[in-house]
mmCIF file of C-alpha atoms and ligand atoms in Angstrom:
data_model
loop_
_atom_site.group_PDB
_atom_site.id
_atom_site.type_symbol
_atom_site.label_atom_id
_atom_site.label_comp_id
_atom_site.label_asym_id
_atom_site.label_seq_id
_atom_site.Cartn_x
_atom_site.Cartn_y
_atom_site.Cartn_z
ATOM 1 C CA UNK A 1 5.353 25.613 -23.854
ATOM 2 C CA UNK A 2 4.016 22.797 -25.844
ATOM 3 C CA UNK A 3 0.921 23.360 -28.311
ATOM 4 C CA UNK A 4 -0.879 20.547 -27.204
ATOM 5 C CA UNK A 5 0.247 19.641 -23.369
ATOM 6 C CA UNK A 6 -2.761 20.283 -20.884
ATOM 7 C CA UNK A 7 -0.727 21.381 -18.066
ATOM 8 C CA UNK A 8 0.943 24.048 -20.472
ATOM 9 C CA UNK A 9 -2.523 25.360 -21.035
ATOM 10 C CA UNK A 10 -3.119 25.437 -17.543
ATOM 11 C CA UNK A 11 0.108 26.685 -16.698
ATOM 12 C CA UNK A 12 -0.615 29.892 -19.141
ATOM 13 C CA UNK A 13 -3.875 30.411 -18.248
ATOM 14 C CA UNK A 14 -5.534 29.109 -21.116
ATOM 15 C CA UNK A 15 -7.625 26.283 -19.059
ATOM 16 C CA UNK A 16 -8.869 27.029 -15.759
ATOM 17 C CA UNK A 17 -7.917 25.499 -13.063
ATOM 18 C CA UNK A 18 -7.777 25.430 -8.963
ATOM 19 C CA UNK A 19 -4.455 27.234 -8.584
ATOM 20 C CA UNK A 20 -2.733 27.169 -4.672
ATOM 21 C CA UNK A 21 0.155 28.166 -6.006
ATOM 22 C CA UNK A 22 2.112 30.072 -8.534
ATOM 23 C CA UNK A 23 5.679 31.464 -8.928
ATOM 24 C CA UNK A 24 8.604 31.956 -11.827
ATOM 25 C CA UNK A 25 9.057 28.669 -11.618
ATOM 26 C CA UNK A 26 6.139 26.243 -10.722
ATOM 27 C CA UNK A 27 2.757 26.553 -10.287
ATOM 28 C CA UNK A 28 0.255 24.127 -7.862
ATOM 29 C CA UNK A 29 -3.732 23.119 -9.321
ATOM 30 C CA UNK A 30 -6.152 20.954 -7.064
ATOM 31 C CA UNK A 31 -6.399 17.795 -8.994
ATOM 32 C CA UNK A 32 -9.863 17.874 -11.159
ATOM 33 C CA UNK A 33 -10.036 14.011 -9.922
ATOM 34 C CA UNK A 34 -9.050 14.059 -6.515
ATOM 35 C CA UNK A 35 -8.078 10.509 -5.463
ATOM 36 C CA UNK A 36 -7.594 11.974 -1.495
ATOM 37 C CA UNK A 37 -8.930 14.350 0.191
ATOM 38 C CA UNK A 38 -6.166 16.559 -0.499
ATOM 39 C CA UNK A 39 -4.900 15.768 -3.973
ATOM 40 C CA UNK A 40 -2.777 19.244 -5.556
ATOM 41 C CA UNK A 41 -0.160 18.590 -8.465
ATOM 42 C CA UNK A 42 2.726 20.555 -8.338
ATOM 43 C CA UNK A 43 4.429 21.119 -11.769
ATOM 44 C CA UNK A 44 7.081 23.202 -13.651
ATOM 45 C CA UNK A 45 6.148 26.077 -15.680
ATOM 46 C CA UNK A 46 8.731 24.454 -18.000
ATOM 47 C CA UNK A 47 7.713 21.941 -20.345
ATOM 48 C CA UNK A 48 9.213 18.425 -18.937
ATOM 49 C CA UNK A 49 7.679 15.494 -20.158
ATOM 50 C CA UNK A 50 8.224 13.280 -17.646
ATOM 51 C CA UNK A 51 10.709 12.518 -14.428
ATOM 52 C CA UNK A 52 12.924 10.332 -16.827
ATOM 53 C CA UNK A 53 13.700 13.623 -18.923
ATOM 54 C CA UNK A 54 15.357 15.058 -15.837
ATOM 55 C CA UNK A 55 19.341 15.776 -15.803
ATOM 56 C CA UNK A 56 21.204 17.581 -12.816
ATOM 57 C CA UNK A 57 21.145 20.917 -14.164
ATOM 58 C CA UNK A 58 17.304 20.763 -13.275
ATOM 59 C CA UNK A 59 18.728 20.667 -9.593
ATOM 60 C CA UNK A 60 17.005 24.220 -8.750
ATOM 61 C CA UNK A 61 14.212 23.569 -10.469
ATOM 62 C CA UNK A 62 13.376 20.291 -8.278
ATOM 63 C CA UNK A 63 14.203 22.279 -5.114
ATOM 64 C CA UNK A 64 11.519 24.639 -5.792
ATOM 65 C CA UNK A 65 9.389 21.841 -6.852
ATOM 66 C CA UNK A 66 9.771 20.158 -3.561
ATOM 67 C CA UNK A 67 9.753 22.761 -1.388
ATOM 68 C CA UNK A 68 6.412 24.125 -3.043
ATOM 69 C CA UNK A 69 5.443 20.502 -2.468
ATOM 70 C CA UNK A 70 6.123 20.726 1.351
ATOM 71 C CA UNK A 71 4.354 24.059 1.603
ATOM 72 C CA UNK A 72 1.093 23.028 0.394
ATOM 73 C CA UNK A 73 1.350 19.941 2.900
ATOM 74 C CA UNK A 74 2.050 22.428 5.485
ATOM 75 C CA UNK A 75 -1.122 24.736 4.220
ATOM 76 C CA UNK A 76 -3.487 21.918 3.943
ATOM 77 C CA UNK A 77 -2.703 20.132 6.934
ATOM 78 C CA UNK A 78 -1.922 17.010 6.147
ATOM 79 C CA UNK A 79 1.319 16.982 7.888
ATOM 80 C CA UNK A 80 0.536 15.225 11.186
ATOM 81 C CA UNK A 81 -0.900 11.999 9.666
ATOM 82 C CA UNK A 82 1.828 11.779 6.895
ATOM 83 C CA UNK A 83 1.033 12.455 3.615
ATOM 84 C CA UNK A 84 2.095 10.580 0.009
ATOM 85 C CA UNK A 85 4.389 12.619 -3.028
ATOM 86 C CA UNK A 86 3.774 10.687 -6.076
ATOM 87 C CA UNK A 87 5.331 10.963 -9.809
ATOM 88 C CA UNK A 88 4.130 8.866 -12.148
ATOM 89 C CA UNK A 89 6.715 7.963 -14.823
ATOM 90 C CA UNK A 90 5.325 6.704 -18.113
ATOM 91 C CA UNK A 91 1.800 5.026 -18.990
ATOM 92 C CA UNK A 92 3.110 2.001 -17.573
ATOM 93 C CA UNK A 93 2.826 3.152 -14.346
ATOM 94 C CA UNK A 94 0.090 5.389 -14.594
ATOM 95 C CA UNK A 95 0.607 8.703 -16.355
ATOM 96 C CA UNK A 96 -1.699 10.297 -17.839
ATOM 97 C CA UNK A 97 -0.872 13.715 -18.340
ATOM 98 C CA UNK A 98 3.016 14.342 -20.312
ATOM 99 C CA UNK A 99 4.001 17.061 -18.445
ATOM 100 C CA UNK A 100 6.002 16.542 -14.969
ATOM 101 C CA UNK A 101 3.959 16.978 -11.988
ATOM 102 C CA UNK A 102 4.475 16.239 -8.582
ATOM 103 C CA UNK A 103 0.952 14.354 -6.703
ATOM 104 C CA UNK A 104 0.518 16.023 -3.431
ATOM 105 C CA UNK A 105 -1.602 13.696 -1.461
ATOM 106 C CA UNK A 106 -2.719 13.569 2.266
ATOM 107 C CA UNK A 107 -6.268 13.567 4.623
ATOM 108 C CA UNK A 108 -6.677 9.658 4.363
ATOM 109 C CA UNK A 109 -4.601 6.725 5.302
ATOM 110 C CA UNK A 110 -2.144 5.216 2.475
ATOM 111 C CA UNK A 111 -0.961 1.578 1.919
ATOM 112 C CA UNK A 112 2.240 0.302 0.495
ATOM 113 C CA UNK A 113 3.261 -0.685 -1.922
ATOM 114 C CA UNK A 114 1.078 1.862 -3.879
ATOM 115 C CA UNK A 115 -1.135 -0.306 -6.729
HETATM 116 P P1 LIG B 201 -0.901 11.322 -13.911
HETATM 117 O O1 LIG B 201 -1.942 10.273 -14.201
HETATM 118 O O2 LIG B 201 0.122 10.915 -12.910
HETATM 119 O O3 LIG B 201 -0.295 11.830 -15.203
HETATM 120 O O4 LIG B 201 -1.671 12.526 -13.241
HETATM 121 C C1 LIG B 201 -2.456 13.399 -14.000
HETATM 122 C C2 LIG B 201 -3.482 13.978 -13.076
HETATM 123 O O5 LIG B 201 -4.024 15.115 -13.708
HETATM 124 C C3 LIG B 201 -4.653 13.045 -12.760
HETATM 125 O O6 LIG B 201 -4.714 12.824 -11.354
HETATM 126 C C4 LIG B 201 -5.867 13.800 -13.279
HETATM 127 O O7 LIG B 201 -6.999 13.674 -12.453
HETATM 128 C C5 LIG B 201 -5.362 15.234 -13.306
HETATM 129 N N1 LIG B 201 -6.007 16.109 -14.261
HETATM 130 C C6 LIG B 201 -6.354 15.839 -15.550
HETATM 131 N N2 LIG B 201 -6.906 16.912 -16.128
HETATM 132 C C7 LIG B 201 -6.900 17.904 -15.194
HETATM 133 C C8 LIG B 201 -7.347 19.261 -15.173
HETATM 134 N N3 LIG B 201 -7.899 19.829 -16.259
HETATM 135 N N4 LIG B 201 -7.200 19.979 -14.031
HETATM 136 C C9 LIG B 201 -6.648 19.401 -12.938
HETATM 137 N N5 LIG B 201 -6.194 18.133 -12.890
HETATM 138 C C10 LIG B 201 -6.330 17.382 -13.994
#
């Protein structure tokens, strides 16, 4: 855990939060901001800044992470009209919050390239 991360203080409890999710190794919040209908953020209980922090022996980790991921699409429905996983690396590109996370998005129609 790390003093000052938000998602750490969500992860243990400390902020509330919308959980859909939780297990020894990631847990799932609705986003407080939802840009879709759907909008849940799948993250490690770990501490991991960011995607670029990420070396192989996090291989386990990002199966769970994904298949959490694919679960919640499944349990929200948003399967049948396709649905958008986003990670956000750096401010650059729109991070706000240092602390992985995985954006679980679906229930509206997406364009591409993403702004
Ligand atoms: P990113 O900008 O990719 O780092 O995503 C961070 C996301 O966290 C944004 O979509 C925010 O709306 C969301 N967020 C910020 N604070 C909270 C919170 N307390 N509970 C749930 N989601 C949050």
């Amino acid at each position: 855990m790390s003093a000052d991360c938000l998602f750490c203080k969500i992860v243990a409890g400390e902020i509330p939060s919308t959980m859909v999710h939780e297990d020894d190794l990631v847990v799932a919040i609705r986003d407080i901001a939802p840009r879709a209908p759907t909008h849940v953020l799948v993250m490690p209980r770990e501490h991991i800044p960011s995607a670029v922090d990420l070396a192989e022996e996090h291989g386990p980790l990002l199966g769970r992470l994904f298949a959490v991921a694919a679960d919640v699409a499944r349990s929200e429905g948003i399967v049948d009209r396709g649905y958008r996983l986003t990670i956000n690396v750096g401010s650059g590109a729109g991070q706000s919050v240092p602390h992985l996370h995985l954006h679980v998005m679906g229930g509206r129609p997406f364009g591409w390239p993403p702004g």
